[in-house]
Tab-separated table of C-alpha atoms and ligand atoms in Angstrom:
chain	number	residue	atom	x	y	z
A	1	MET	CA	-30.307	53.018	42.230
A	2	SER	CA	-33.552	54.775	43.041
A	3	GLN	CA	-36.896	53.540	41.780
A	4	GLU	CA	-37.243	56.608	39.537
A	5	SER	CA	-34.060	55.938	37.592
A	6	HIS	CA	-35.520	52.692	36.247
A	7	LYS	CA	-38.286	54.581	34.569
A	8	ILE	CA	-38.295	55.960	31.073
A	9	SER	CA	-38.833	59.701	30.946
A	10	THR	CA	-42.147	60.933	29.590
A	11	SER	CA	-40.619	63.320	27.046
A	12	ALA	CA	-40.213	61.977	23.517
A	13	GLN	CA	-37.268	59.629	23.022
A	14	GLU	CA	-35.236	58.558	20.023
A	15	ILE	CA	-35.690	54.909	19.041
A	16	VAL	CA	-32.842	53.022	17.392
A	17	PHE	CA	-33.077	49.635	15.681
A	18	ASP	CA	-29.520	48.367	15.535
A	19	HIS	CA	-29.103	45.331	13.244
A	20	VAL	CA	-32.229	43.751	14.705
A	21	VAL	CA	-33.038	40.156	13.772
A	22	LYS	CA	-36.075	38.086	14.710
A	23	MET	CA	-36.055	34.408	13.971
A	24	TYR	CA	-39.164	32.636	15.209
A	25	PRO	CA	-38.592	29.067	16.409
A	26	ASN	CA	-39.007	26.436	13.683
A	27	SER	CA	-39.018	28.880	10.810
A	28	ALA	CA	-36.571	28.736	7.931
A	29	THR	CA	-36.309	32.477	7.313
A	30	PRO	CA	-36.205	35.450	9.680
A	31	ALA	CA	-39.349	37.549	10.189
A	32	VAL	CA	-37.109	40.617	10.583
A	33	ASP	CA	-33.669	40.553	9.019
A	34	ASP	CA	-30.894	42.953	10.028
A	35	LEU	CA	-33.140	45.969	10.519
A	36	SER	CA	-31.285	49.197	11.274
A	37	LEU	CA	-33.023	52.558	11.458
A	38	THR	CA	-33.319	55.549	13.762
A	39	VAL	CA	-36.571	57.268	14.610
A	40	PRO	CA	-35.764	60.794	15.844
A	41	ALA	CA	-37.493	61.892	19.049
A	42	GLY	CA	-40.953	63.296	18.427
A	43	GLU	CA	-41.311	62.004	14.878
A	44	ILE	CA	-43.766	59.579	13.320
A	45	CYS	CA	-42.101	56.646	11.566
A	46	VAL	CA	-44.378	54.497	9.423
A	47	LEU	CA	-43.445	50.865	8.807
A	48	LEU	CA	-44.945	50.090	5.409
A	49	GLY	CA	-44.861	46.838	3.519
A	50	PRO	CA	-46.825	43.889	2.191
A	51	SER	CA	-48.427	41.369	4.519
A	52	GLY	CA	-45.818	39.159	6.163
A	53	SER	CA	-42.932	41.606	5.750
A	54	GLY	CA	-42.331	41.716	9.506
A	55	LYS	CA	-43.993	45.030	10.422
A	56	THR	CA	-45.898	43.738	13.444
A	57	THR	CA	-42.898	41.718	14.605
A	58	ALA	CA	-40.638	44.781	14.374
A	59	LEU	CA	-43.158	46.783	16.414
A	60	MET	CA	-43.644	44.117	19.064
A	61	MET	CA	-39.921	43.880	19.669
A	62	VAL	CA	-39.892	47.486	20.873
A	63	ASN	CA	-42.076	46.651	23.871
A	64	ARG	CA	-40.676	43.129	24.152
A	65	LEU	CA	-43.881	41.334	23.235
A	66	ALA	CA	-41.405	39.591	20.907
A	67	GLU	CA	-37.743	39.229	21.861
A	68	PRO	CA	-35.102	40.069	19.253
A	69	THR	CA	-32.859	37.114	18.445
A	70	GLY	CA	-30.102	39.424	17.247
A	71	GLY	CA	-29.074	43.067	17.414
A	72	ASP	CA	-30.469	45.611	19.820
A	73	ILE	CA	-33.177	48.237	20.197
A	74	ARG	CA	-32.470	51.395	22.185
A	75	ILE	CA	-35.004	53.900	23.487
A	76	GLY	CA	-33.440	57.191	24.519
A	77	GLY	CA	-30.058	55.494	24.417
A	78	ARG	CA	-31.031	52.614	26.714
A	79	SER	CA	-31.179	49.047	25.500
A	80	ILE	CA	-34.594	47.476	25.955
A	81	ARG	CA	-32.752	44.400	27.239
A	82	ASP	CA	-31.828	46.376	30.344
A	83	LEU	CA	-35.424	47.347	31.054
A	84	ASP	CA	-37.982	45.238	32.857
A	85	PRO	CA	-40.537	44.116	30.211
A	86	ILE	CA	-43.542	44.918	32.387
A	87	GLN	CA	-42.284	48.373	33.223
A	88	LEU	CA	-41.278	48.898	29.609
A	89	ARG	CA	-44.805	48.059	28.397
A	90	ARG	CA	-46.370	50.408	30.920
A	91	SER	CA	-44.227	53.213	29.588
A	92	ILE	CA	-45.118	52.622	25.945
A	93	GLY	CA	-48.527	53.376	24.467
A	94	TYR	CA	-49.777	50.519	22.301
A	95	VAL	CA	-52.705	50.863	19.913
A	96	ILE	CA	-53.952	47.997	17.769
A	97	GLN	CA	-56.663	47.572	15.175
A	98	GLN	CA	-59.155	45.858	17.477
A	99	THR	CA	-58.682	48.571	20.141
A	100	GLY	CA	-58.583	45.865	22.852
A	101	LEU	CA	-60.991	47.893	24.964
A	102	PHE	CA	-62.564	45.941	27.817
A	103	PRO	CA	-66.221	45.554	26.790
A	104	HIS	CA	-67.490	45.294	30.380
A	105	LEU	CA	-65.785	48.530	31.480
A	106	SER	CA	-66.999	52.061	30.832
A	107	ILE	CA	-64.924	54.324	28.588
A	108	ALA	CA	-63.610	56.180	31.658
A	109	ALA	CA	-62.697	52.905	33.385
A	110	ASN	CA	-60.977	51.632	30.242
A	111	ILE	CA	-58.724	54.683	30.144
A	112	ALA	CA	-58.080	54.424	33.877
A	113	THR	CA	-56.660	50.895	33.689
A	114	VAL	CA	-52.989	51.845	33.383
A	115	PRO	CA	-53.137	54.687	35.949
A	116	LYS	CA	-54.762	52.142	38.315
A	117	VAL	CA	-51.960	49.653	37.771
A	118	LEU	CA	-49.490	52.458	38.423
A	119	GLY	CA	-51.242	53.186	41.701
A	120	TRP	CA	-52.402	56.708	40.953
A	121	ASP	CA	-54.946	58.079	43.434
A	122	ARG	CA	-58.592	58.618	42.471
A	123	LYS	CA	-58.372	62.324	41.889
A	124	ARG	CA	-55.280	62.187	39.688
A	125	THR	CA	-56.788	59.330	37.678
A	126	LYS	CA	-60.122	61.075	37.272
A	127	ASP	CA	-58.475	64.311	36.118
A	128	ARG	CA	-56.271	62.459	33.659
A	129	VAL	CA	-59.230	60.561	32.176
A	130	ALA	CA	-61.127	63.824	31.659
A	131	GLU	CA	-58.073	65.495	30.131
A	132	LEU	CA	-57.467	62.620	27.709
A	133	LEU	CA	-61.095	62.298	26.605
A	134	ASP	CA	-61.052	66.016	25.956
A	135	LEU	CA	-57.852	65.656	23.965
A	136	VAL	CA	-59.468	63.131	21.610
A	137	GLY	CA	-62.704	65.106	21.350
A	138	LEU	CA	-64.959	62.897	23.479
A	139	PRO	CA	-65.984	64.978	26.528
A	140	VAL	CA	-66.112	62.864	29.683
A	141	ALA	CA	-69.561	64.166	30.677
A	142	GLU	CA	-71.040	62.738	27.502
A	143	TYR	CA	-68.881	59.684	26.837
A	144	GLY	CA	-67.168	58.675	30.101
A	145	SER	CA	-69.918	56.402	31.362
A	146	ARG	CA	-70.715	54.769	28.021
A	147	TYR	CA	-69.535	51.276	27.124
A	148	PRO	CA	-67.409	50.447	24.066
A	149	THR	CA	-70.371	48.998	22.131
A	150	GLN	CA	-72.137	52.351	22.510
A	151	LEU	CA	-69.526	54.115	20.376
A	152	SER	CA	-68.839	54.190	16.643
A	153	GLY	CA	-65.728	52.506	15.269
A	154	GLY	CA	-63.940	55.834	14.915
A	155	GLN	CA	-64.807	56.848	18.464
A	156	ARG	CA	-63.536	53.507	19.781
A	157	GLN	CA	-60.185	54.064	18.062
A	158	ARG	CA	-59.985	57.493	19.655
A	159	VAL	CA	-60.588	55.914	23.062
A	160	GLY	CA	-57.856	53.388	22.235
A	161	ILE	CA	-55.487	56.293	21.576
A	162	ALA	CA	-56.544	58.085	24.764
A	163	ARG	CA	-55.947	54.919	26.766
A	164	ALA	CA	-52.510	54.444	25.207
A	165	LEU	CA	-51.633	57.996	26.262
A	166	ALA	CA	-52.869	57.572	29.839
A	167	ALA	CA	-49.477	57.373	31.529
A	168	ASP	CA	-47.985	60.011	29.211
A	169	PRO	CA	-45.598	57.567	27.517
A	170	PRO	CA	-42.582	58.863	25.579
A	171	VAL	CA	-43.243	56.332	22.836
A	172	MET	CA	-46.348	55.095	21.052
A	173	LEU	CA	-46.601	51.954	18.959
A	174	MET	CA	-49.582	51.775	16.608
A	175	ASP	CA	-50.292	48.626	14.581
A	176	GLU	CA	-52.678	49.404	11.711
A	177	PRO	CA	-54.787	51.347	14.228
A	178	PHE	CA	-57.236	52.690	11.642
A	179	GLY	CA	-57.294	49.622	9.403
A	180	ALA	CA	-60.846	48.594	10.261
A	181	LEU	CA	-62.411	52.027	9.714
A	182	ASP	CA	-64.334	53.078	6.626
A	183	PRO	CA	-62.371	55.450	4.355
A	184	ILE	CA	-64.095	58.659	5.458
A	185	THR	CA	-63.846	57.936	9.176
A	186	ARG	CA	-60.239	56.855	8.652
A	187	GLU	CA	-59.367	60.207	7.060
A	188	HIS	CA	-60.964	62.010	10.008
A	189	VAL	CA	-59.152	59.998	12.647
A	190	GLN	CA	-55.862	60.377	10.750
A	191	ASP	CA	-56.299	64.153	10.675
A	192	GLU	CA	-57.176	64.191	14.351
A	193	PHE	CA	-54.203	62.090	15.258
A	194	LEU	CA	-51.849	64.360	13.307
A	195	ALA	CA	-53.293	67.421	15.063
A	196	LEU	CA	-52.945	65.639	18.399
A	197	HIS	CA	-49.360	64.677	17.589
A	198	GLU	CA	-48.537	68.323	16.884
A	199	ARG	CA	-49.426	68.987	20.501
A	200	ILE	CA	-47.991	65.961	22.288
A	201	ARG	CA	-44.958	65.188	20.095
A	202	LYS	CA	-44.456	61.581	21.126
A	203	THR	CA	-42.131	59.343	19.178
A	204	VAL	CA	-44.508	57.150	17.182
A	205	ILE	CA	-43.955	53.961	15.222
A	206	PHE	CA	-46.999	53.381	13.070
A	207	VAL	CA	-47.564	50.210	11.048
A	208	SER	CA	-49.541	50.418	7.834
A	209	HIS	CA	-49.916	48.563	4.571
A	210	ASP	CA	-51.673	51.536	3.002
A	211	ILE	CA	-49.378	53.781	0.955
A	212	ASP	CA	-51.603	56.847	1.120
A	213	GLU	CA	-51.829	56.542	4.881
A	214	ALA	CA	-48.048	56.126	5.177
A	215	VAL	CA	-47.332	59.147	3.006
A	216	LYS	CA	-49.813	61.229	4.980
A	217	MET	CA	-48.836	60.171	8.494
A	218	GLY	CA	-45.103	59.581	8.285
A	219	ASP	CA	-42.295	62.064	8.856
A	220	ARG	CA	-40.311	59.115	7.538
A	221	VAL	CA	-41.440	55.872	5.995
A	222	ALA	CA	-39.597	52.567	6.228
A	223	ILE	CA	-40.500	50.183	3.417
A	224	LEU	CA	-40.079	46.550	4.366
A	225	ARG	CA	-40.011	43.716	1.899
A	226	GLU	CA	-40.566	40.011	2.206
A	227	GLY	CA	-38.156	38.431	4.645
A	228	GLY	CA	-38.276	41.488	6.885
A	229	ARG	CA	-35.586	43.387	5.043
A	230	LEU	CA	-35.534	47.177	4.867
A	231	ALA	CA	-35.863	48.364	1.271
A	232	GLN	CA	-35.823	52.130	1.886
A	233	TYR	CA	-36.126	54.580	4.774
A	234	ASP	CA	-36.814	58.166	3.786
A	235	PRO	CA	-39.265	61.058	4.137
A	236	PRO	CA	-42.337	60.522	1.914
A	237	ARG	CA	-41.275	63.089	-0.687
A	238	THR	CA	-37.896	61.477	-1.205
A	239	LEU	CA	-39.420	58.034	-1.331
A	240	LEU	CA	-41.911	59.024	-4.016
A	241	LYS	CA	-39.325	60.894	-6.023
A	242	LYS	CA	-36.419	58.472	-5.769
A	243	PRO	CA	-37.543	54.907	-5.069
A	244	ALA	CA	-34.402	52.949	-4.161
A	245	ASP	CA	-35.188	50.017	-6.454
A	246	GLU	CA	-37.761	48.223	-8.607
A	247	PHE	CA	-39.503	46.697	-5.599
A	248	VAL	CA	-40.097	50.078	-3.957
A	249	ALA	CA	-41.180	51.699	-7.229
A	250	ARG	CA	-43.674	48.910	-7.902
A	251	PHE	CA	-44.922	48.938	-4.330
A	252	LEU	CA	-45.528	52.707	-4.421
A	253	GLY	CA	-47.407	52.299	-7.675
A	254	ALA	CA	-47.490	53.989	-11.052
A	255	ASP	CA	-49.357	56.945	-9.545
A	256	ARG	CA	-46.534	57.901	-7.204
A	257	GLY	CA	-46.228	61.191	-9.104
A	258	LEU	CA	-49.815	61.993	-8.094
A	259	LYS	CA	-49.065	60.982	-4.526
A	260	ARG	CA	-46.215	63.486	-4.532
A	261	LEU	CA	-48.612	66.176	-5.688
A	262	SER	CA	-50.810	65.362	-2.709
A	263	LEU	CA	-47.970	66.471	-0.388
A	264	VAL	CA	-47.907	70.043	-1.686
A	265	ARG	CA	-50.590	72.696	-1.206
A	266	LEU	CA	-51.539	75.428	-3.633
A	267	SER	CA	-50.571	78.002	-0.998
A	268	ASP	CA	-47.011	76.592	-1.137
A	269	LEU	CA	-46.699	77.702	-4.780
A	270	GLU	CA	-45.685	81.074	-6.075
A	271	LEU	CA	-49.012	81.995	-7.648
A	272	THR	CA	-49.498	84.015	-10.799
A	273	PRO	CA	-51.452	87.245	-10.159
A	274	ALA	CA	-55.076	86.807	-11.195
A	275	PRO	CA	-56.078	88.558	-14.455
A	276	ASP	CA	-57.974	91.849	-14.186
A	277	THR	CA	-61.169	89.951	-14.896
A	278	GLY	CA	-60.629	88.176	-11.539
A	279	GLY	CA	-60.137	84.795	-13.199
A	280	GLY	CA	-63.807	83.991	-12.612
A	281	GLU	CA	-63.852	81.752	-15.689
A	282	LEU	CA	-61.333	79.392	-14.050
A	283	PRO	CA	-62.342	76.651	-11.617
A	284	GLY	CA	-61.567	77.714	-8.031
A	285	LEU	CA	-59.923	75.995	-5.086
A	286	PRO	CA	-58.912	77.153	-1.596
A	287	GLY	CA	-55.195	77.635	-0.906
A	288	ASP	CA	-55.018	74.603	1.348
A	289	ALA	CA	-56.110	72.278	-1.491
A	290	THR	CA	-53.364	69.944	-2.697
A	291	LEU	CA	-51.738	70.068	-6.110
A	292	ARG	CA	-53.282	66.678	-6.716
A	293	SER	CA	-56.764	68.154	-6.305
A	294	ALA	CA	-55.789	71.075	-8.541
A	295	LEU	CA	-54.591	68.745	-11.282
A	296	SER	CA	-57.707	66.622	-10.977
A	297	LEU	CA	-59.943	69.684	-11.230
A	298	MET	CA	-58.087	71.014	-14.286
A	299	VAL	CA	-58.455	67.638	-16.011
A	300	ALA	CA	-62.142	67.395	-15.066
A	301	GLU	CA	-62.944	70.941	-16.219
A	302	GLY	CA	-60.627	71.013	-19.224
A	303	ALA	CA	-58.911	74.095	-17.759
A	304	ASP	CA	-55.239	75.095	-17.962
A	305	ALA	CA	-55.210	76.773	-14.545
A	306	VAL	CA	-57.124	77.097	-11.277
A	307	ARG	CA	-58.086	80.196	-9.373
A	308	VAL	CA	-56.785	80.057	-5.779
A	309	THR	CA	-58.826	81.654	-3.022
A	310	GLY	CA	-57.909	82.534	0.548
A	311	ASP	CA	-59.898	83.142	3.722
A	312	GLY	CA	-63.196	84.821	2.973
A	313	GLY	CA	-62.982	83.963	-0.713
A	314	ALA	CA	-60.405	86.611	-1.712
A	315	VAL	CA	-58.594	85.630	-4.920
A	316	LEU	CA	-54.904	84.972	-4.171
A	317	GLY	CA	-53.904	84.279	-7.766
A	318	THR	CA	-53.865	81.432	-10.246
A	319	ALA	CA	-51.848	78.234	-10.595
A	320	SER	CA	-51.271	76.805	-14.058
A	321	MET	CA	-50.983	73.188	-15.133
A	322	ASP	CA	-47.349	73.894	-15.926
A	323	ALA	CA	-46.660	75.334	-12.458
A	324	VAL	CA	-48.272	72.274	-10.847
A	325	ARG	CA	-46.234	69.908	-13.011
A	326	LYS	CA	-42.980	71.727	-12.190
A	327	ALA	CA	-43.707	71.800	-8.458
A	328	GLY	CA	-44.443	68.077	-8.578
A	329	ALA	CA	-41.085	67.382	-10.191
A	330	ALA	CA	-39.119	69.613	-7.780
B	401	ADP	N1	-45.606	34.039	16.611
B	401	ADP	C1	-45.080	33.679	15.428
B	401	ADP	N2	-44.485	32.482	15.250
B	401	ADP	C2	-43.928	32.132	14.069
B	401	ADP	N3	-43.926	32.907	12.970
B	401	ADP	C3	-44.519	34.125	13.081
B	401	ADP	C4	-45.128	34.571	14.297
B	401	ADP	N4	-45.625	35.805	14.092
B	401	ADP	C5	-45.343	36.123	12.810
B	401	ADP	N5	-44.681	35.128	12.192
B	401	ADP	C6	-44.183	35.120	10.811
B	401	ADP	O1	-43.261	36.191	10.680
B	401	ADP	C7	-43.434	36.838	9.439
B	401	ADP	C8	-43.750	38.309	9.655
B	401	ADP	O2	-45.018	38.429	10.262
B	401	ADP	P1	-45.613	39.827	10.761
B	401	ADP	O3	-44.584	40.494	11.591
B	401	ADP	O4	-46.930	39.568	11.381
B	401	ADP	O5	-45.760	40.622	9.378
B	401	ADP	P2	-46.712	41.851	8.957
B	401	ADP	O6	-47.148	42.543	10.207
B	401	ADP	O7	-45.844	42.686	8.085
B	401	ADP	O8	-47.849	41.264	8.192
B	401	ADP	C9	-44.525	36.095	8.686
B	401	ADP	O9	-43.910	35.175	7.840
B	401	ADP	C10	-45.277	35.387	9.813
B	401	ADP	O10	-45.843	34.208	9.347
B	402	MG	MG1	-49.088	42.987	10.937
């Protein structure tokens, strides 16, 4: 077999957990118990659950930082057991909360670590570093020679993502990558990562204990419960509309209806034509505002509808409280 055939391709790959069990030595109960789920190629799967529900363990089994004690994991149809752990890890991007950047290396050198290990020449490495820093919005001319301490927390996470992407891996594993960021920075980096994902379409497994983050980031969300058992695996909308059981409903919270509204934008609604007066007496929102914002504004202003505006402030129509409620229940 040639050297190449041992490698995992760089295009996105499906990941399958097939009755995976992890029993740590000397523990009475499994950390992950009979986990089966499929992450389609190019999608983001969020593992969501309370502390100790086995999220990190499930993630670390994919790159064999933890070995499954039962079942199998397949990437692009190939069992991870048949892949060399070192090579496997090099072909999977891994991002953790404490970025793990080397403090004594410049940003450029940090990103170049994997290409170096892979034996890329100087030019190819240099070009790749510049390309990646550009991709995460940190131009190499300005940031390449800085050190990790000379960046903000959000910028460090972006470097962590760039470094994980260095070898163009088909799969990315992200363990609460934005957990240490303040809420505003976190929102920014989430938005950036989603925009980046639109372009690179890797298969991503993303661990979170934050429901809003999971609902925002996940094409599908897997809810794990104590003992590492899967409670539900569905797209966010389904999850919020039809929690599988009491545990999931409680975990998602009493405001899951509002969370559902945050998944729909005013521009997704069939708007009512604005009255001849232009609807100027109604509070206004842009079309890309969520139904959750619309509801909040109506409650705050004591209004029964909002005026929806498009690019350049043109009035697109109005959305009533009733229309918002119906869309949320759909
Ligand atoms: N290296 C380890 N050795 C023994 N038990 C562990 C180890 N790592 C995690 N555990 C246990 O496995 C369970 C799941 O842990 P973890 O996967 O870290 O959960 P989460 O990421 O959801 O918080 C916990 O009960 C934890 O104590
Ligand atoms: Mg964890």
